Tab-separated table of C-alpha atoms in Angstrom:
chain	number	residue	atom	x	y	z
L	1	MET	CA	-56.811	68.043	-38.021
L	2	ASP	CA	-58.274	70.414	-40.585
L	3	ARG	CA	-61.568	69.015	-41.865
L	4	ASP	CA	-60.677	70.294	-45.330
L	5	HIS	CA	-57.596	68.050	-45.210
L	6	ILE	CA	-59.229	65.607	-47.629
L	7	TYR	CA	-59.438	68.232	-50.367
L	8	GLN	CA	-55.710	68.983	-50.133
L	9	LEU	CA	-54.611	65.378	-50.636
L	10	GLN	CA	-53.000	64.149	-53.820
L	11	PRO	CA	-55.299	61.705	-55.651
L	12	LEU	CA	-53.681	58.330	-56.283
L	13	LYS	CA	-54.318	55.465	-58.661
L	14	ILE	CA	-54.417	52.573	-56.198
L	15	CYS	CA	-55.159	48.843	-56.350
L	16	ASP	CA	-56.902	46.592	-53.865
L	17	GLY	CA	-55.183	45.325	-50.735
L	18	TRP	CA	-53.640	48.618	-49.616
L	19	SER	CA	-54.440	50.181	-46.242
L	20	VAL	CA	-53.795	53.876	-45.723
L	21	VAL	CA	-52.003	54.209	-42.376
L	22	LEU	CA	-51.016	57.864	-42.803
L	23	ASN	CA	-51.838	60.358	-45.535
L	24	ASN	CA	-50.556	63.920	-45.486
L	25	LEU	CA	-49.412	63.829	-49.100
L	26	SER	CA	-50.526	67.114	-50.629
L	27	SER	CA	-49.269	69.541	-53.241
L	28	GLU	CA	-48.607	72.193	-50.619
L	29	ARG	CA	-45.047	73.332	-50.088
L	30	ARG	CA	-43.488	71.510	-47.145
L	31	MET	CA	-42.519	73.759	-44.245
L	32	GLN	CA	-40.989	71.158	-41.944
L	33	GLU	CA	-37.429	70.058	-42.511
L	34	LYS	CA	-38.414	66.427	-42.055
L	35	CYS	CA	-41.812	64.724	-41.990
L	36	GLU	CA	-43.647	61.550	-42.953
L	37	LEU	CA	-46.212	62.179	-45.674
L	38	LEU	CA	-47.644	58.780	-46.557
L	39	ILE	CA	-47.660	55.224	-45.247
L	40	LEU	CA	-49.421	52.468	-47.185
L	41	GLN	CA	-49.509	48.918	-45.861
L	42	ASN	CA	-50.343	45.692	-47.679
L	43	GLU	CA	-50.866	42.695	-45.391
L	44	LYS	CA	-51.251	40.225	-48.260
L	45	ARG	CA	-47.946	41.268	-49.831
L	46	LYS	CA	-46.303	41.769	-46.414
L	47	ALA	CA	-44.974	45.149	-47.473
L	48	PHE	CA	-45.349	48.854	-46.883
L	49	ILE	CA	-44.624	51.998	-48.859
L	50	LYS	CA	-43.531	55.166	-47.114
L	51	VAL	CA	-43.014	58.705	-48.421
L	52	LEU	CA	-40.833	61.098	-46.426
L	53	TYR	CA	-39.839	64.695	-46.958
L	54	GLU	CA	-36.308	65.652	-45.903
L	55	ASN	CA	-33.592	68.004	-47.162
L	56	ASP	CA	-35.958	69.525	-49.740
L	57	GLN	CA	-36.571	66.133	-51.340
L	58	TYR	CA	-39.278	63.499	-51.399
L	59	HIS	CA	-38.036	60.032	-50.439
L	60	LEU	CA	-39.948	56.871	-51.338
L	61	ILE	CA	-39.238	53.619	-49.505
L	62	VAL	CA	-40.623	50.145	-50.215
L	63	ALA	CA	-39.929	47.674	-47.402
L	64	GLY	CA	-41.092	44.390	-45.911
L	65	LEU	CA	-43.520	44.277	-42.995
L	66	LYS	CA	-42.115	41.262	-41.182
L	67	LYS	CA	-38.445	41.438	-42.027
L	68	ASP	CA	-35.974	44.251	-41.901
L	69	LYS	CA	-35.506	44.544	-45.636
L	70	ILE	CA	-35.742	47.550	-47.935
L	71	TYR	CA	-36.684	46.627	-51.501
L	72	LYS	CA	-36.604	50.049	-53.095
L	73	GLU	CA	-35.504	53.593	-52.287
L	74	LYS	CA	-35.867	56.581	-54.556
L	75	SER	CA	-35.650	60.358	-54.104
L	76	SER	CA	-37.129	63.199	-56.117
L	77	ASP	CA	-37.161	66.987	-56.041
L	78	GLU	CA	-40.538	67.279	-57.760
L	79	ILE	CA	-43.808	65.883	-56.490
L	80	GLU	CA	-44.878	64.996	-60.054
L	81	HIS	CA	-41.915	62.625	-60.354
L	82	LEU	CA	-42.657	61.210	-56.923
L	83	LEU	CA	-46.301	60.507	-57.789
L	84	LYS	CA	-45.384	58.673	-60.981
L	85	GLU	CA	-42.936	56.416	-59.132
L	86	LEU	CA	-45.309	56.000	-56.195
L	87	GLU	CA	-48.158	54.733	-58.357
L	88	TYR	CA	-45.776	52.397	-60.171
L	89	GLN	CA	-44.626	50.893	-56.855
L	90	ILE	CA	-48.194	50.646	-55.535
L	91	TRP	CA	-49.109	48.508	-58.528
L	92	THR	CA	-45.841	46.585	-58.697
L	93	VAL	CA	-46.012	45.510	-55.064
L	94	GLY	CA	-49.786	45.118	-55.131
L	95	SER	CA	-49.486	42.757	-58.096
L	96	GLY	CA	-47.272	40.477	-56.018
L	97	VAL	CA	-43.975	41.138	-57.770
L	98	LEU	CA	-41.933	42.113	-54.731
L	99	GLU	CA	-38.665	40.233	-54.741
L	100	GLY	CA	-36.430	42.080	-57.179
L	101	LEU	CA	-39.244	44.480	-58.088
L	102	GLN	CA	-39.457	43.235	-61.661
L	103	PRO	CA	-41.224	45.566	-64.104
L	104	LEU	CA	-44.981	45.292	-64.472
L	105	SER	CA	-46.018	42.980	-67.291
L	106	GLN	CA	-48.728	45.430	-68.301
L	107	GLN	CA	-49.526	49.103	-67.955
L	108	ILE	CA	-51.273	50.410	-64.860
L	109	PRO	CA	-55.035	50.252	-65.558
L	110	ASN	CA	-56.920	53.458	-66.206
L	111	PHE	CA	-58.433	53.497	-62.726
L	112	LEU	CA	-59.863	56.645	-61.210
L	113	ARG	CA	-57.452	58.471	-58.913
L	114	LEU	CA	-58.865	58.786	-55.395
L	115	LYS	CA	-58.126	60.785	-52.252
L	116	ILE	CA	-58.245	58.239	-49.435
L	117	PRO	CA	-57.498	59.399	-45.876
L	118	ALA	CA	-55.855	57.387	-43.109
L	119	GLY	CA	-57.778	54.468	-41.643
L	120	TRP	CA	-59.316	53.113	-44.846
L	121	THR	CA	-58.457	49.928	-46.749
L	122	VAL	CA	-59.154	49.309	-50.436
L	123	ASP	CA	-60.978	45.961	-50.493
L	124	TYR	CA	-61.528	46.023	-54.248
L	125	ILE	CA	-61.534	48.541	-57.062
L	126	THR	CA	-62.424	48.357	-60.747
L	127	LEU	CA	-63.580	51.980	-60.969
L	128	LYS	CA	-62.278	53.345	-64.257
L	129	ASP	CA	-61.563	56.960	-65.148
L	130	THR	CA	-64.309	56.771	-67.759
L	131	ASP	CA	-66.870	59.569	-67.759
L	132	PRO	CA	-70.312	58.127	-68.610
L	133	LYS	CA	-71.358	61.497	-70.011
L	134	THR	CA	-68.830	61.138	-72.843
L	135	LEU	CA	-69.936	57.662	-73.989
L	136	GLU	CA	-72.265	56.708	-76.796
L	137	ALA	CA	-75.042	54.288	-75.858
L	138	ASN	CA	-73.435	51.487	-77.922
L	139	ASP	CA	-69.933	51.929	-76.487
L	140	ASP	CA	-68.358	48.679	-75.224
L	141	ALA	CA	-67.256	50.511	-72.065
L	142	TRP	CA	-70.782	50.139	-70.695
L	143	LEU	CA	-70.290	46.376	-70.591
L	144	PHE	CA	-66.849	46.418	-68.987
L	145	ASP	CA	-66.597	49.587	-66.879
L	146	PHE	CA	-70.052	50.008	-65.370
L	147	ASN	CA	-71.089	47.217	-63.014
L	148	GLN	CA	-72.331	46.847	-59.440
L	149	ASP	CA	-68.876	46.204	-57.972
L	150	LEU	CA	-66.777	49.272	-58.794
L	151	LEU	CA	-65.303	50.154	-55.415
L	152	GLN	CA	-65.346	49.069	-51.808
L	153	VAL	CA	-63.206	50.605	-49.097
L	154	SER	CA	-63.522	49.724	-45.434
L	155	HIS	CA	-62.667	51.272	-42.095
L	156	LYS	CA	-62.037	48.315	-39.814
L	157	THR	CA	-61.979	50.302	-36.557
L	158	LYS	CA	-65.304	52.020	-37.220
L	159	LYS	CA	-66.798	48.955	-38.948
L	160	LEU	CA	-67.670	50.974	-42.030
L	161	LEU	CA	-67.950	49.987	-45.688
L	162	LEU	CA	-68.060	52.554	-48.477
L	163	ASP	CA	-69.485	50.911	-51.576
L	164	VAL	CA	-69.827	52.221	-55.141
L	165	GLY	CA	-71.621	50.517	-58.020
L	166	TRP	CA	-73.401	51.352	-61.263
L	167	TYR	CA	-77.090	50.417	-61.392
L	168	PRO	CA	-78.494	48.917	-63.556
L	169	GLU	CA	-75.272	47.268	-64.718
L	170	GLY	CA	-74.149	48.338	-68.166
L	171	ASP	CA	-77.142	50.624	-68.647
L	172	PRO	CA	-76.393	54.069	-70.153
L	173	THR	CA	-79.454	55.434	-68.326
L	174	GLY	CA	-78.164	54.185	-64.959
L	175	SER	CA	-76.389	55.920	-62.090
L	176	TYR	CA	-73.522	55.580	-59.674
L	177	VAL	CA	-74.859	54.465	-56.287
L	178	ILE	CA	-72.752	55.329	-53.245
L	179	GLU	CA	-73.576	53.703	-49.905
L	180	LEU	CA	-71.924	53.968	-46.506
L	181	ILE	CA	-72.661	50.891	-44.410
L	182	LYS	CA	-72.012	50.360	-40.699
L	183	ASN	CA	-71.827	46.933	-39.042
L	184	GLU	CA	-72.785	45.297	-42.374
L	185	ASP	CA	-76.323	46.677	-42.048
L	186	TRP	CA	-77.087	47.064	-45.751
L	187	GLU	CA	-80.775	47.662	-45.031
L	188	ASN	CA	-80.028	50.922	-43.201
L	189	PRO	CA	-77.117	52.734	-44.878
L	190	LEU	CA	-75.661	55.801	-43.166
L	191	GLU	CA	-75.342	57.425	-46.584
L	192	ASP	CA	-77.191	56.568	-49.789
L	193	MET	CA	-76.421	58.777	-52.789
L	194	MET	CA	-76.798	58.663	-56.557
L	195	CYS	CA	-75.112	60.584	-59.361
L	196	THR	CA	-74.377	60.235	-63.066
L	197	GLU	CA	-71.180	62.251	-63.450
L	198	LEU	CA	-67.635	61.283	-62.539
L	199	LYS	CA	-66.864	64.682	-61.002
L	200	GLU	CA	-69.937	64.444	-58.813
L	201	LEU	CA	-68.936	60.934	-57.715
L	202	LEU	CA	-65.566	62.244	-56.545
L	203	LYS	CA	-67.263	65.074	-54.665
L	204	GLN	CA	-69.595	62.645	-52.899
L	205	LEU	CA	-66.746	60.339	-51.891
L	206	GLU	CA	-64.701	63.233	-50.543
L	207	PHE	CA	-67.764	64.518	-48.671
L	208	ILE	CA	-68.176	61.151	-46.934
L	209	PHE	CA	-64.481	60.888	-46.085
L	210	LYS	CA	-64.511	64.431	-44.707
L	211	LYS	CA	-67.586	63.705	-42.604
L	212	GLU	CA	-66.031	60.563	-41.154
L	213	MET	CA	-62.795	62.402	-40.366
L	214	LYS	CA	-64.891	64.881	-38.403
L	215	ASN	CA	-66.538	61.967	-36.583
L	216	LYS	CA	-63.243	60.163	-35.981
L	217	ASN	CA	-63.938	59.673	-32.275
L	218	GLU	CA	-67.380	58.177	-32.833
L	219	PHE	CA	-67.378	54.385	-32.910
């Protein structure tokens, strides 16, 4: 697999509980007549979401894990339309409203869109698309959007945890801290980075994902 694969992925606004089984969802024009682009699995909700490409269309399927039941199917010619519906279904199913797929009772939170490759599970996320560089020191966002528990994704097979927090909590002079932990050894992180800008945070996360894709056979 191309090690630059991570950079080609479509960023998604995702909630906790989803595992990325397959991710080839990019903005590149599809050459194959038929292919699977994305598989997300949610053990808690006993459901999966799949995106296929066939007959020059994107096809989104929401189905149950344990029973042979399809809850939702939708097709689209444009990837922009697909992404909007995909994020809606990610949050609808992730919120626990599966039977009947009733509308969300609230809007999807303004979470940061992330490029997450196959093998990783979102354990929790509260990471907002709020750039600290644009905030005044007295902005309420410091209290609500910048804490020590912003993001944790795990790779169960490789026993890895990727953790993001803001330290000190709520402090405009603080920083994002990104740590990659193996075997729960928090004293000796594989990666330990700091940054103060949202764009730099995304670059660091993608760098770590890319590095681990390169080391996919190392356990």
